[in-house]
Amino acid sequence: MLNFDFYSPTRIIFGKDTETQIGELLKPHAKKVLLHYGGGSIKKSGLYDKVITSLKAAGIEFAELGGVKPNPRLSLVHEGIDLCKRENVELILAVGGGSVIDSAKAIAMGVYYNGDVWELYGTANPIENALPIATILTIPAAGSEASPGTVISKEETEQKLPYGNNKLRPLLSIVNPELFFTLPKEQLGYGVADMISHVFERYFTNTTYTDLTDGLCEATIKTLIKNASIAYNDMENYDAWAELGFAGTVAHNDLIGMGREQDWACHDMEHELSAIYDVAHGAGLAVLTPGWMQYVYKDNINMFVQFAVNVMGVEGSFRDPDAIVLEGISRLRDFYAKIGLETTLSGIGINEEKLEVMAKKATKEAFGNERPLGGFKKLYWQDVLEIYKLVK
């Protein structure tokens, strides 16, 4: 096990009707907030009215900025930074899923950054300050409600880049599983693939003596697989959504990755799909993850045998570990298909035209400074291209 420094200060308020508490929860922290959200879904569902009523009852003033899209755009972030400065906003309230929360984080640090906030993305450069953030989660997926990370897309250059800093962890987050009932089924699939990938990026490691976090990872994945199937067939099953909502937070608040080298190659490879083709992040991950597994597993076959047996329930002779691993990967693909996800690039509308371009952009080869992806196995642009071809 490696040394680690775990910090997770976000307060999670979980359960039925908790969104009605938002005004009183924010009252000690801000007199004026930016209410940040996506399209019209929170207005159609009645959530918008509940939030406004709660803020007004607590005497909290607010400005508004809607319009966040999946794969959130830098242009709206710039608009939000200007709005916060002009309106003297003290806190950002993000009501939505990961895209809304990621956009809020970008705005929060951009208010204090002396320059274009985009300069921070794709770097590990520190920030001195950020506006506090609170969230009301409407889609369990990104785990951004308790994470230090944010991912933003720059439309002009077709780039999608991450940034992380503990100053971006939300102050508090409300998770009410009832708010997930009206999600389209495809959003359930995208969200579950994203949550599972957050675990995989930490689980598949060459670090040894990680029994505790191995077990936490495996329990989280099995919880997601079991309850995704239940919710997919009963979209108003509170108990299944509760498990998914809690698992999504645990998957990405960093706990299960402590003490182990992490990977993140699949996320880096997928960002290119989203940046160029604007596909849903979870849809891209569902395609790429089994292909990545197939490409890298021989580098540490025991780790993949453990996954196949402990998570996917594969039985077989340990004299033929390849067969066990490949069956585990096959079962993962089958699971994704059962919750409505495509398992090939062509299935999500991506042909071979830009595979090499994406491989070179993902590894920064396209910018003249190649940086291999991953921790489990270092992937250069030719490796990434081969993975794209495996799942075409």
mmCIF file of C-alpha atoms in Angstrom:
data_model
loop_
_atom_site.group_PDB
_atom_site.id
_atom_site.type_symbol
_atom_site.label_atom_id
_atom_site.label_comp_id
_atom_site.label_asym_id
_atom_site.label_seq_id
_atom_site.Cartn_x
_atom_site.Cartn_y
_atom_site.Cartn_z
ATOM 1 C CA MET A 1 0.000 0.000 0.000
ATOM 2 C CA LEU A 2 1.232 3.483 -0.894
ATOM 3 C CA ASN A 3 1.262 6.551 1.348
ATOM 4 C CA PHE A 4 -1.832 8.719 0.986
ATOM 5 C CA ASP A 5 -3.524 11.910 2.171
ATOM 6 C CA PHE A 6 -7.316 11.564 2.194
ATOM 7 C CA TYR A 7 -9.469 14.684 2.386
ATOM 8 C CA SER A 8 -13.235 14.624 1.830
ATOM 9 C CA PRO A 9 -14.978 17.538 3.542
ATOM 10 C CA THR A 10 -18.263 17.520 1.588
ATOM 11 C CA ARG A 11 -21.373 17.235 3.726
ATOM 12 C CA ILE A 12 -23.859 14.810 2.132
ATOM 13 C CA ILE A 13 -27.542 15.331 2.946
ATOM 14 C CA PHE A 14 -29.222 12.169 1.665
ATOM 15 C CA GLY A 15 -32.862 11.146 1.362
ATOM 16 C CA LYS A 16 -36.427 12.100 0.606
ATOM 17 C CA ASP A 17 -37.415 15.791 0.392
ATOM 18 C CA THR A 18 -33.936 16.956 1.375
ATOM 19 C CA GLU A 19 -33.894 19.513 -1.460
ATOM 20 C CA THR A 20 -36.435 21.599 0.468
ATOM 21 C CA GLN A 21 -33.743 22.258 3.095
ATOM 22 C CA ILE A 22 -31.392 24.059 0.730
ATOM 23 C CA GLY A 23 -32.215 27.601 1.855
ATOM 24 C CA GLU A 24 -31.580 26.934 5.543
ATOM 25 C CA LEU A 25 -28.453 24.932 4.720
ATOM 26 C CA LEU A 26 -26.958 27.792 2.709
ATOM 27 C CA LYS A 27 -28.049 30.605 5.008
ATOM 28 C CA PRO A 28 -24.914 30.495 7.222
ATOM 29 C CA HIS A 29 -22.660 30.582 4.154
ATOM 30 C CA ALA A 30 -23.973 33.172 1.695
ATOM 31 C CA LYS A 31 -26.375 36.054 1.252
ATOM 32 C CA LYS A 32 -26.361 35.822 -2.533
ATOM 33 C CA VAL A 33 -25.839 32.744 -4.721
ATOM 34 C CA LEU A 34 -25.653 31.842 -8.381
ATOM 35 C CA LEU A 35 -28.304 29.263 -9.244
ATOM 36 C CA HIS A 36 -26.683 27.215 -12.011
ATOM 37 C CA TYR A 37 -28.547 24.535 -13.972
ATOM 38 C CA GLY A 38 -28.976 22.871 -17.335
ATOM 39 C CA GLY A 39 -32.021 22.807 -19.598
ATOM 40 C CA GLY A 40 -35.680 22.905 -18.683
ATOM 41 C CA SER A 41 -35.931 19.577 -16.845
ATOM 42 C CA ILE A 42 -35.694 21.047 -13.340
ATOM 43 C CA LYS A 43 -38.541 23.420 -14.191
ATOM 44 C CA LYS A 44 -40.720 20.677 -15.680
ATOM 45 C CA SER A 45 -40.173 18.447 -12.649
ATOM 46 C CA GLY A 46 -41.019 21.187 -10.143
ATOM 47 C CA LEU A 47 -37.545 21.101 -8.575
ATOM 48 C CA TYR A 48 -36.794 24.660 -9.682
ATOM 49 C CA ASP A 49 -39.827 25.993 -7.827
ATOM 50 C CA LYS A 50 -38.893 24.087 -4.682
ATOM 51 C CA VAL A 51 -35.372 25.521 -4.743
ATOM 52 C CA ILE A 52 -36.560 29.086 -5.350
ATOM 53 C CA THR A 53 -39.133 28.804 -2.559
ATOM 54 C CA SER A 54 -36.523 27.502 -0.128
ATOM 55 C CA LEU A 55 -33.990 30.216 -1.028
ATOM 56 C CA LYS A 56 -36.565 32.990 -0.655
ATOM 57 C CA ALA A 57 -37.808 31.627 2.666
ATOM 58 C CA ALA A 58 -34.238 31.772 3.968
ATOM 59 C CA GLY A 59 -33.761 35.327 2.701
ATOM 60 C CA ILE A 60 -31.094 34.351 0.167
ATOM 61 C CA GLU A 61 -30.818 36.438 -3.001
ATOM 62 C CA PHE A 62 -29.865 34.730 -6.233
ATOM 63 C CA ALA A 63 -28.793 35.270 -9.807
ATOM 64 C CA GLU A 64 -29.444 32.573 -12.416
ATOM 65 C CA LEU A 65 -27.494 30.939 -15.202
ATOM 66 C CA GLY A 66 -29.037 28.002 -17.032
ATOM 67 C CA GLY A 67 -28.105 26.361 -20.297
ATOM 68 C CA VAL A 68 -25.417 23.865 -19.255
ATOM 69 C CA LYS A 69 -25.118 21.089 -21.836
ATOM 70 C CA PRO A 70 -23.628 17.613 -21.513
ATOM 71 C CA ASN A 71 -19.869 17.960 -21.977
ATOM 72 C CA PRO A 72 -20.119 21.484 -20.485
ATOM 73 C CA ARG A 73 -18.797 24.345 -22.586
ATOM 74 C CA LEU A 74 -16.112 26.879 -21.784
ATOM 75 C CA SER A 75 -18.168 29.687 -23.334
ATOM 76 C CA LEU A 76 -20.885 29.338 -20.674
ATOM 77 C CA VAL A 77 -18.210 29.170 -17.972
ATOM 78 C CA HIS A 78 -16.897 32.550 -19.137
ATOM 79 C CA GLU A 79 -20.432 33.930 -18.978
ATOM 80 C CA GLY A 80 -20.853 32.596 -15.438
ATOM 81 C CA ILE A 81 -17.561 34.109 -14.248
ATOM 82 C CA ASP A 82 -18.613 37.540 -15.496
ATOM 83 C CA LEU A 83 -22.045 37.164 -13.900
ATOM 84 C CA CYS A 84 -20.634 36.192 -10.501
ATOM 85 C CA LYS A 85 -18.267 39.151 -10.482
ATOM 86 C CA ARG A 86 -20.979 41.577 -11.588
ATOM 87 C CA GLU A 87 -23.557 40.323 -9.071
ATOM 88 C CA ASN A 88 -21.141 39.865 -6.129
ATOM 89 C CA VAL A 89 -22.112 36.200 -5.793
ATOM 90 C CA GLU A 90 -20.779 34.470 -2.671
ATOM 91 C CA LEU A 91 -21.604 30.818 -3.483
ATOM 92 C CA ILE A 92 -22.636 28.752 -6.490
ATOM 93 C CA LEU A 93 -25.601 26.385 -6.165
ATOM 94 C CA ALA A 94 -25.434 23.746 -8.911
ATOM 95 C CA VAL A 95 -28.735 21.957 -9.511
ATOM 96 C CA GLY A 96 -28.195 19.102 -11.931
ATOM 97 C CA GLY A 97 -25.813 16.314 -12.802
ATOM 98 C CA GLY A 98 -22.078 16.176 -13.330
ATOM 99 C CA SER A 99 -22.042 18.606 -16.248
ATOM 100 C CA VAL A 100 -23.746 21.334 -14.221
ATOM 101 C CA ILE A 101 -21.500 20.729 -11.212
ATOM 102 C CA ASP A 102 -18.346 20.676 -13.348
ATOM 103 C CA SER A 103 -19.390 23.951 -14.953
ATOM 104 C CA ALA A 104 -20.031 25.435 -11.497
ATOM 105 C CA LYS A 105 -16.547 24.408 -10.368
ATOM 106 C CA ALA A 106 -14.966 26.049 -13.398
ATOM 107 C CA ILE A 107 -16.857 29.259 -12.674
ATOM 108 C CA ALA A 108 -15.984 29.059 -8.978
ATOM 109 C CA MET A 109 -12.240 29.038 -9.605
ATOM 110 C CA GLY A 110 -12.445 31.361 -12.602
ATOM 111 C CA VAL A 111 -13.830 34.178 -10.448
ATOM 112 C CA TYR A 112 -10.500 34.358 -8.608
ATOM 113 C CA TYR A 113 -8.124 33.318 -11.393
ATOM 114 C CA ASN A 114 -6.128 36.119 -13.015
ATOM 115 C CA GLY A 115 -6.400 34.940 -16.598
ATOM 116 C CA ASP A 116 -8.495 32.583 -18.710
ATOM 117 C CA VAL A 117 -9.618 29.681 -16.525
ATOM 118 C CA TRP A 118 -9.006 27.337 -19.476
ATOM 119 C CA GLU A 119 -5.266 27.759 -18.830
ATOM 120 C CA LEU A 120 -5.679 25.566 -15.740
ATOM 121 C CA TYR A 121 -7.260 22.617 -17.534
ATOM 122 C CA GLY A 122 -4.964 19.738 -18.373
ATOM 123 C CA THR A 123 -2.497 20.925 -15.708
ATOM 124 C CA ALA A 124 -1.866 20.317 -12.026
ATOM 125 C CA ASN A 125 -1.269 23.997 -11.353
ATOM 126 C CA PRO A 126 -2.598 25.090 -7.950
ATOM 127 C CA ILE A 127 -5.340 27.653 -7.372
ATOM 128 C CA GLU A 128 -5.375 30.049 -4.455
ATOM 129 C CA ASN A 129 -9.126 30.322 -4.000
ATOM 130 C CA ALA A 130 -12.554 29.437 -5.351
ATOM 131 C CA LEU A 131 -16.124 30.328 -4.531
ATOM 132 C CA PRO A 132 -17.822 27.703 -2.342
ATOM 133 C CA ILE A 133 -20.124 25.294 -4.165
ATOM 134 C CA ALA A 134 -23.274 23.479 -3.092
ATOM 135 C CA THR A 135 -25.133 20.937 -5.200
ATOM 136 C CA ILE A 136 -28.519 19.321 -5.583
ATOM 137 C CA LEU A 137 -27.861 16.149 -7.565
ATOM 138 C CA THR A 138 -30.344 15.158 -10.277
ATOM 139 C CA ILE A 139 -28.302 12.460 -12.035
ATOM 140 C CA PRO A 140 -26.066 9.936 -10.242
ATOM 141 C CA ALA A 141 -23.064 9.503 -12.528
ATOM 142 C CA ALA A 142 -20.064 11.803 -12.397
ATOM 143 C CA GLY A 143 -19.577 11.800 -8.627
ATOM 144 C CA SER A 144 -18.784 15.489 -8.925
ATOM 145 C CA GLU A 145 -20.990 16.188 -5.904
ATOM 146 C CA ALA A 146 -18.107 15.156 -3.617
ATOM 147 C CA SER A 147 -15.036 15.147 -5.848
ATOM 148 C CA PRO A 148 -12.317 17.754 -6.436
ATOM 149 C CA GLY A 149 -12.532 17.350 -10.214
ATOM 150 C CA THR A 150 -14.062 19.209 -13.126
ATOM 151 C CA VAL A 151 -13.996 18.539 -16.879
ATOM 152 C CA ILE A 152 -14.738 21.220 -19.476
ATOM 153 C CA SER A 153 -14.912 21.268 -23.288
ATOM 154 C CA LYS A 154 -13.509 24.023 -25.478
ATOM 155 C CA GLU A 155 -15.606 24.061 -28.612
ATOM 156 C CA GLU A 156 -13.195 25.888 -30.937
ATOM 157 C CA THR A 157 -10.351 23.390 -30.512
ATOM 158 C CA GLU A 158 -12.459 20.260 -29.897
ATOM 159 C CA GLN A 159 -10.679 19.635 -26.602
ATOM 160 C CA LYS A 160 -12.080 18.209 -23.384
ATOM 161 C CA LEU A 161 -9.738 18.465 -20.412
ATOM 162 C CA PRO A 162 -9.853 17.784 -16.662
ATOM 163 C CA TYR A 163 -8.669 19.740 -13.655
ATOM 164 C CA GLY A 164 -8.644 18.825 -9.981
ATOM 165 C CA ASN A 165 -8.070 20.666 -6.734
ATOM 166 C CA ASN A 166 -9.426 20.072 -3.225
ATOM 167 C CA LYS A 167 -10.652 23.679 -3.109
ATOM 168 C CA LEU A 168 -13.305 22.570 -5.627
ATOM 169 C CA ARG A 169 -14.881 19.920 -3.414
ATOM 170 C CA PRO A 170 -18.451 21.059 -2.717
ATOM 171 C CA LEU A 171 -19.293 22.453 0.688
ATOM 172 C CA LEU A 172 -22.436 20.339 0.779
ATOM 173 C CA SER A 173 -24.468 18.176 -1.581
ATOM 174 C CA ILE A 174 -28.090 17.076 -1.464
ATOM 175 C CA VAL A 175 -28.837 13.604 -2.838
ATOM 176 C CA ASN A 176 -32.521 12.689 -3.003
ATOM 177 C CA PRO A 177 -33.066 9.465 -4.991
ATOM 178 C CA GLU A 178 -36.640 10.578 -5.795
ATOM 179 C CA LEU A 179 -35.166 13.221 -8.112
ATOM 180 C CA PHE A 180 -33.827 10.438 -10.347
ATOM 181 C CA PHE A 181 -37.235 8.871 -11.076
ATOM 182 C CA THR A 182 -37.916 10.936 -14.219
ATOM 183 C CA LEU A 183 -34.552 10.309 -15.878
ATOM 184 C CA PRO A 184 -34.656 8.746 -19.350
ATOM 185 C CA LYS A 185 -33.451 5.154 -19.352
ATOM 186 C CA GLU A 186 -30.446 6.032 -21.467
ATOM 187 C CA GLN A 187 -29.291 8.438 -18.746
ATOM 188 C CA LEU A 188 -29.376 5.603 -16.238
ATOM 189 C CA GLY A 189 -27.096 3.583 -18.502
ATOM 190 C CA TYR A 190 -24.688 6.446 -19.121
ATOM 191 C CA GLY A 191 -24.527 7.225 -15.420
ATOM 192 C CA VAL A 192 -23.897 3.651 -14.333
ATOM 193 C CA ALA A 193 -21.124 3.197 -16.909
ATOM 194 C CA ASP A 194 -19.479 6.377 -15.642
ATOM 195 C CA MET A 195 -19.731 5.301 -11.991
ATOM 196 C CA ILE A 196 -18.350 1.840 -12.708
ATOM 197 C CA SER A 197 -15.504 3.377 -14.673
ATOM 198 C CA HIS A 198 -14.623 5.604 -11.725
ATOM 199 C CA VAL A 199 -14.121 2.443 -9.709
ATOM 200 C CA PHE A 200 -12.214 0.623 -12.454
ATOM 201 C CA GLU A 201 -9.773 3.522 -12.827
ATOM 202 C CA ARG A 202 -8.794 2.949 -9.198
ATOM 203 C CA TYR A 203 -9.286 -0.807 -8.944
ATOM 204 C CA PHE A 204 -6.979 -1.994 -11.718
ATOM 205 C CA THR A 205 -3.555 -1.386 -10.244
ATOM 206 C CA ASN A 206 -0.152 -2.965 -9.870
ATOM 207 C CA THR A 207 0.044 -1.849 -6.225
ATOM 208 C CA THR A 208 -0.041 -4.777 -3.803
ATOM 209 C CA TYR A 209 -1.334 -5.179 -0.236
ATOM 210 C CA THR A 210 -4.543 -3.260 -0.921
ATOM 211 C CA ASP A 211 -7.052 -5.732 0.496
ATOM 212 C CA LEU A 212 -9.344 -3.140 2.032
ATOM 213 C CA THR A 213 -9.692 -0.925 -1.017
ATOM 214 C CA ASP A 214 -9.893 -3.992 -3.290
ATOM 215 C CA GLY A 215 -12.919 -5.088 -1.285
ATOM 216 C CA LEU A 216 -14.472 -1.621 -1.288
ATOM 217 C CA CYS A 217 -14.048 -1.389 -5.066
ATOM 218 C CA GLU A 218 -15.543 -4.831 -5.664
ATOM 219 C CA ALA A 219 -18.527 -4.168 -3.383
ATOM 220 C CA THR A 220 -19.198 -0.855 -5.119
ATOM 221 C CA ILE A 221 -19.128 -2.373 -8.610
ATOM 222 C CA LYS A 222 -21.402 -5.261 -7.599
ATOM 223 C CA THR A 223 -23.829 -2.820 -5.972
ATOM 224 C CA LEU A 224 -23.947 -0.772 -9.165
ATOM 225 C CA ILE A 225 -24.479 -3.806 -11.417
ATOM 226 C CA LYS A 226 -27.214 -5.279 -9.228
ATOM 227 C CA ASN A 227 -29.192 -2.088 -8.719
ATOM 228 C CA ALA A 228 -28.778 -0.767 -12.243
ATOM 229 C CA SER A 229 -30.682 -3.801 -13.495
ATOM 230 C CA ILE A 230 -33.418 -3.245 -10.915
ATOM 231 C CA ALA A 231 -33.802 0.473 -11.668
ATOM 232 C CA TYR A 232 -33.680 -0.101 -15.419
ATOM 233 C CA ASN A 233 -36.792 -2.272 -15.149
ATOM 234 C CA ASP A 234 -38.485 -0.125 -12.487
ATOM 235 C CA MET A 235 -37.497 3.524 -12.883
ATOM 236 C CA GLU A 236 -39.294 4.579 -9.693
ATOM 237 C CA ASN A 237 -37.677 2.032 -7.398
ATOM 238 C CA TYR A 238 -36.451 4.240 -4.552
ATOM 239 C CA ASP A 239 -34.263 1.595 -2.933
ATOM 240 C CA ALA A 240 -32.382 0.819 -6.152
ATOM 241 C CA TRP A 241 -31.825 4.499 -6.898
ATOM 242 C CA ALA A 242 -30.670 5.054 -3.308
ATOM 243 C CA GLU A 243 -28.003 2.396 -3.755
ATOM 244 C CA LEU A 244 -26.932 3.890 -7.094
ATOM 245 C CA GLY A 245 -26.855 7.429 -5.707
ATOM 246 C CA PHE A 246 -24.725 6.502 -2.704
ATOM 247 C CA ALA A 247 -22.442 4.262 -4.767
ATOM 248 C CA GLY A 248 -21.836 7.084 -7.245
ATOM 249 C CA THR A 249 -20.580 9.341 -4.477
ATOM 250 C CA VAL A 250 -18.374 6.634 -2.963
ATOM 251 C CA ALA A 251 -16.998 5.766 -6.404
ATOM 252 C CA HIS A 252 -15.486 9.214 -6.898
ATOM 253 C CA ASN A 253 -14.841 10.900 -3.544
ATOM 254 C CA ASP A 254 -11.354 9.295 -3.596
ATOM 255 C CA LEU A 255 -11.807 6.890 -0.644
ATOM 256 C CA ILE A 256 -11.611 3.680 -2.674
ATOM 257 C CA GLY A 257 -8.470 4.813 -4.475
ATOM 258 C CA MET A 258 -6.371 5.510 -1.419
ATOM 259 C CA GLY A 259 -3.010 3.778 -1.143
ATOM 260 C CA ARG A 260 -2.945 2.477 -4.706
ATOM 261 C CA GLU A 261 -1.606 3.648 -8.063
ATOM 262 C CA GLN A 262 -4.511 4.617 -10.302
ATOM 263 C CA ASP A 263 -4.975 4.427 -14.073
ATOM 264 C CA TRP A 264 -7.400 6.884 -15.805
ATOM 265 C CA ALA A 265 -6.483 5.868 -19.352
ATOM 266 C CA CYS A 266 -10.098 5.070 -20.286
ATOM 267 C CA HIS A 267 -11.254 8.514 -19.170
ATOM 268 C CA ASP A 268 -8.491 10.204 -21.155
ATOM 269 C CA MET A 269 -9.317 8.162 -24.252
ATOM 270 C CA GLU A 270 -13.034 8.841 -23.894
ATOM 271 C CA HIS A 271 -12.601 12.606 -23.561
ATOM 272 C CA GLU A 272 -11.553 12.618 -27.211
ATOM 273 C CA LEU A 273 -14.812 10.936 -28.251
ATOM 274 C CA SER A 274 -16.858 13.500 -26.334
ATOM 275 C CA ALA A 275 -14.789 16.460 -27.512
ATOM 276 C CA ILE A 276 -15.051 15.645 -31.222
ATOM 277 C CA TYR A 277 -18.349 13.737 -31.489
ATOM 278 C CA ASP A 278 -20.166 15.128 -28.415
ATOM 279 C CA VAL A 279 -21.194 11.642 -27.290
ATOM 280 C CA ALA A 280 -22.330 11.057 -23.713
ATOM 281 C CA HIS A 281 -19.338 10.362 -21.483
ATOM 282 C CA GLY A 282 -20.825 7.136 -20.092
ATOM 283 C CA ALA A 283 -21.678 5.904 -23.579
ATOM 284 C CA GLY A 284 -18.053 6.269 -24.625
ATOM 285 C CA LEU A 285 -16.761 4.585 -21.475
ATOM 286 C CA ALA A 286 -19.045 1.578 -21.965
ATOM 287 C CA VAL A 287 -17.463 1.052 -25.378
ATOM 288 C CA LEU A 288 -13.832 1.685 -24.463
ATOM 289 C CA THR A 289 -13.507 -0.034 -21.088
ATOM 290 C CA PRO A 290 -13.878 -3.661 -22.253
ATOM 291 C CA GLY A 291 -11.510 -2.917 -25.143
ATOM 292 C CA TRP A 292 -8.926 -1.474 -22.754
ATOM 293 C CA MET A 293 -9.273 -4.562 -20.554
ATOM 294 C CA GLN A 294 -8.731 -6.866 -23.505
ATOM 295 C CA TYR A 295 -5.607 -4.919 -24.547
ATOM 296 C CA VAL A 296 -3.862 -4.631 -21.162
ATOM 297 C CA TYR A 297 -4.892 -7.641 -19.050
ATOM 298 C CA LYS A 298 -1.845 -9.796 -19.788
ATOM 299 C CA ASP A 299 0.380 -7.203 -18.068
ATOM 300 C CA ASN A 300 -1.098 -8.253 -14.713
ATOM 301 C CA ILE A 301 -3.385 -11.170 -15.377
ATOM 302 C CA ASN A 302 -3.911 -11.950 -11.690
ATOM 303 C CA MET A 303 -5.631 -8.595 -11.151
ATOM 304 C CA PHE A 304 -8.076 -9.379 -13.944
ATOM 305 C CA VAL A 305 -8.685 -12.920 -12.733
ATOM 306 C CA GLN A 306 -9.584 -11.401 -9.364
ATOM 307 C CA PHE A 307 -12.054 -9.078 -11.083
ATOM 308 C CA ALA A 308 -13.612 -11.827 -13.171
ATOM 309 C CA VAL A 309 -14.074 -14.147 -10.182
ATOM 310 C CA ASN A 310 -14.923 -11.697 -7.368
ATOM 311 C CA VAL A 311 -17.041 -9.227 -9.343
ATOM 312 C CA MET A 312 -18.408 -10.988 -12.416
ATOM 313 C CA GLY A 313 -18.810 -14.408 -10.778
ATOM 314 C CA VAL A 314 -16.793 -16.359 -13.322
ATOM 315 C CA GLU A 315 -15.926 -19.942 -12.483
ATOM 316 C CA GLY A 316 -13.266 -21.999 -14.199
ATOM 317 C CA SER A 317 -9.879 -23.587 -13.985
ATOM 318 C CA PHE A 318 -7.107 -21.343 -12.717
ATOM 319 C CA ARG A 319 -4.866 -23.290 -15.090
ATOM 320 C CA ASP A 320 -6.529 -21.257 -17.866
ATOM 321 C CA PRO A 321 -6.563 -17.695 -16.509
ATOM 322 C CA ASP A 322 -7.014 -16.180 -19.970
ATOM 323 C CA ALA A 323 -10.366 -17.925 -20.343
ATOM 324 C CA ILE A 324 -11.502 -16.630 -16.947
ATOM 325 C CA VAL A 325 -10.503 -13.065 -17.792
ATOM 326 C CA LEU A 326 -12.093 -13.061 -21.228
ATOM 327 C CA GLU A 327 -15.322 -14.446 -19.807
ATOM 328 C CA GLY A 328 -15.334 -11.649 -17.218
ATOM 329 C CA ILE A 329 -14.894 -9.034 -19.954
ATOM 330 C CA SER A 330 -17.654 -10.670 -21.992
ATOM 331 C CA ARG A 331 -20.024 -10.554 -19.015
ATOM 332 C CA LEU A 332 -19.260 -6.876 -18.500
ATOM 333 C CA ARG A 333 -20.136 -6.150 -22.143
ATOM 334 C CA ASP A 334 -23.346 -8.153 -21.766
ATOM 335 C CA PHE A 335 -24.279 -6.118 -18.685
ATOM 336 C CA TYR A 336 -23.789 -2.840 -20.535
ATOM 337 C CA ALA A 337 -25.969 -4.103 -23.381
ATOM 338 C CA LYS A 338 -28.715 -5.164 -20.943
ATOM 339 C CA ILE A 339 -29.007 -1.601 -19.624
ATOM 340 C CA GLY A 340 -29.300 -0.175 -23.123
ATOM 341 C CA LEU A 341 -25.695 0.741 -23.883
ATOM 342 C CA GLU A 342 -23.869 0.256 -27.166
ATOM 343 C CA THR A 343 -20.592 -1.667 -27.046
ATOM 344 C CA THR A 344 -18.922 -0.520 -30.286
ATOM 345 C CA LEU A 345 -17.805 2.853 -31.636
ATOM 346 C CA SER A 346 -19.985 2.410 -34.704
ATOM 347 C CA GLY A 347 -22.928 1.883 -32.366
ATOM 348 C CA ILE A 348 -22.454 5.401 -30.961
ATOM 349 C CA GLY A 349 -21.957 6.955 -34.379
ATOM 350 C CA ILE A 350 -18.149 7.022 -34.627
ATOM 351 C CA ASN A 351 -16.363 5.703 -37.714
ATOM 352 C CA GLU A 352 -12.661 5.126 -38.363
ATOM 353 C CA GLU A 353 -12.022 8.544 -39.899
ATOM 354 C CA LYS A 354 -10.564 10.270 -36.814
ATOM 355 C CA LEU A 355 -9.270 7.361 -34.733
ATOM 356 C CA GLU A 356 -5.620 8.268 -35.277
ATOM 357 C CA VAL A 357 -6.329 11.959 -34.659
ATOM 358 C CA MET A 358 -8.010 11.121 -31.349
ATOM 359 C CA ALA A 359 -5.213 8.751 -30.302
ATOM 360 C CA LYS A 360 -2.604 11.438 -30.915
ATOM 361 C CA LYS A 361 -4.632 14.118 -29.133
ATOM 362 C CA ALA A 362 -5.282 11.889 -26.119
ATOM 363 C CA THR A 363 -1.552 11.284 -25.606
ATOM 364 C CA LYS A 364 -0.557 14.856 -26.579
ATOM 365 C CA GLU A 365 1.440 13.477 -29.533
ATOM 366 C CA ALA A 366 -0.625 15.857 -31.687
ATOM 367 C CA PHE A 367 0.839 18.780 -29.742
ATOM 368 C CA GLY A 368 4.457 17.616 -30.024
ATOM 369 C CA ASN A 369 4.833 16.463 -26.434
ATOM 370 C CA GLU A 370 3.639 12.868 -26.107
ATOM 371 C CA ARG A 371 2.599 11.803 -22.626
ATOM 372 C CA PRO A 372 1.616 8.144 -22.217
ATOM 373 C CA LEU A 373 -1.728 7.420 -20.591
ATOM 374 C CA GLY A 374 -2.455 5.183 -17.629
ATOM 375 C CA GLY A 375 -0.787 3.726 -14.586
ATOM 376 C CA PHE A 376 -1.625 0.023 -15.019
ATOM 377 C CA LYS A 377 0.067 -0.050 -18.438
ATOM 378 C CA LYS A 378 1.608 2.949 -20.165
ATOM 379 C CA LEU A 379 -0.237 3.603 -23.415
ATOM 380 C CA TYR A 380 1.338 5.556 -26.267
ATOM 381 C CA TRP A 381 -0.641 6.845 -29.208
ATOM 382 C CA GLN A 382 -0.202 3.618 -31.174
ATOM 383 C CA ASP A 383 -1.606 1.670 -28.197
ATOM 384 C CA VAL A 384 -4.591 3.984 -27.933
ATOM 385 C CA LEU A 385 -5.218 3.603 -31.653
ATOM 386 C CA GLU A 386 -5.198 -0.192 -31.296
ATOM 387 C CA ILE A 387 -7.775 0.020 -28.482
ATOM 388 C CA TYR A 388 -9.996 2.249 -30.603
ATOM 389 C CA LYS A 389 -9.715 -0.299 -33.422
ATOM 390 C CA LEU A 390 -10.562 -3.186 -31.057
ATOM 391 C CA VAL A 391 -13.963 -1.647 -30.319
ATOM 392 C CA LYS A 392 -14.765 -0.078 -33.700
#
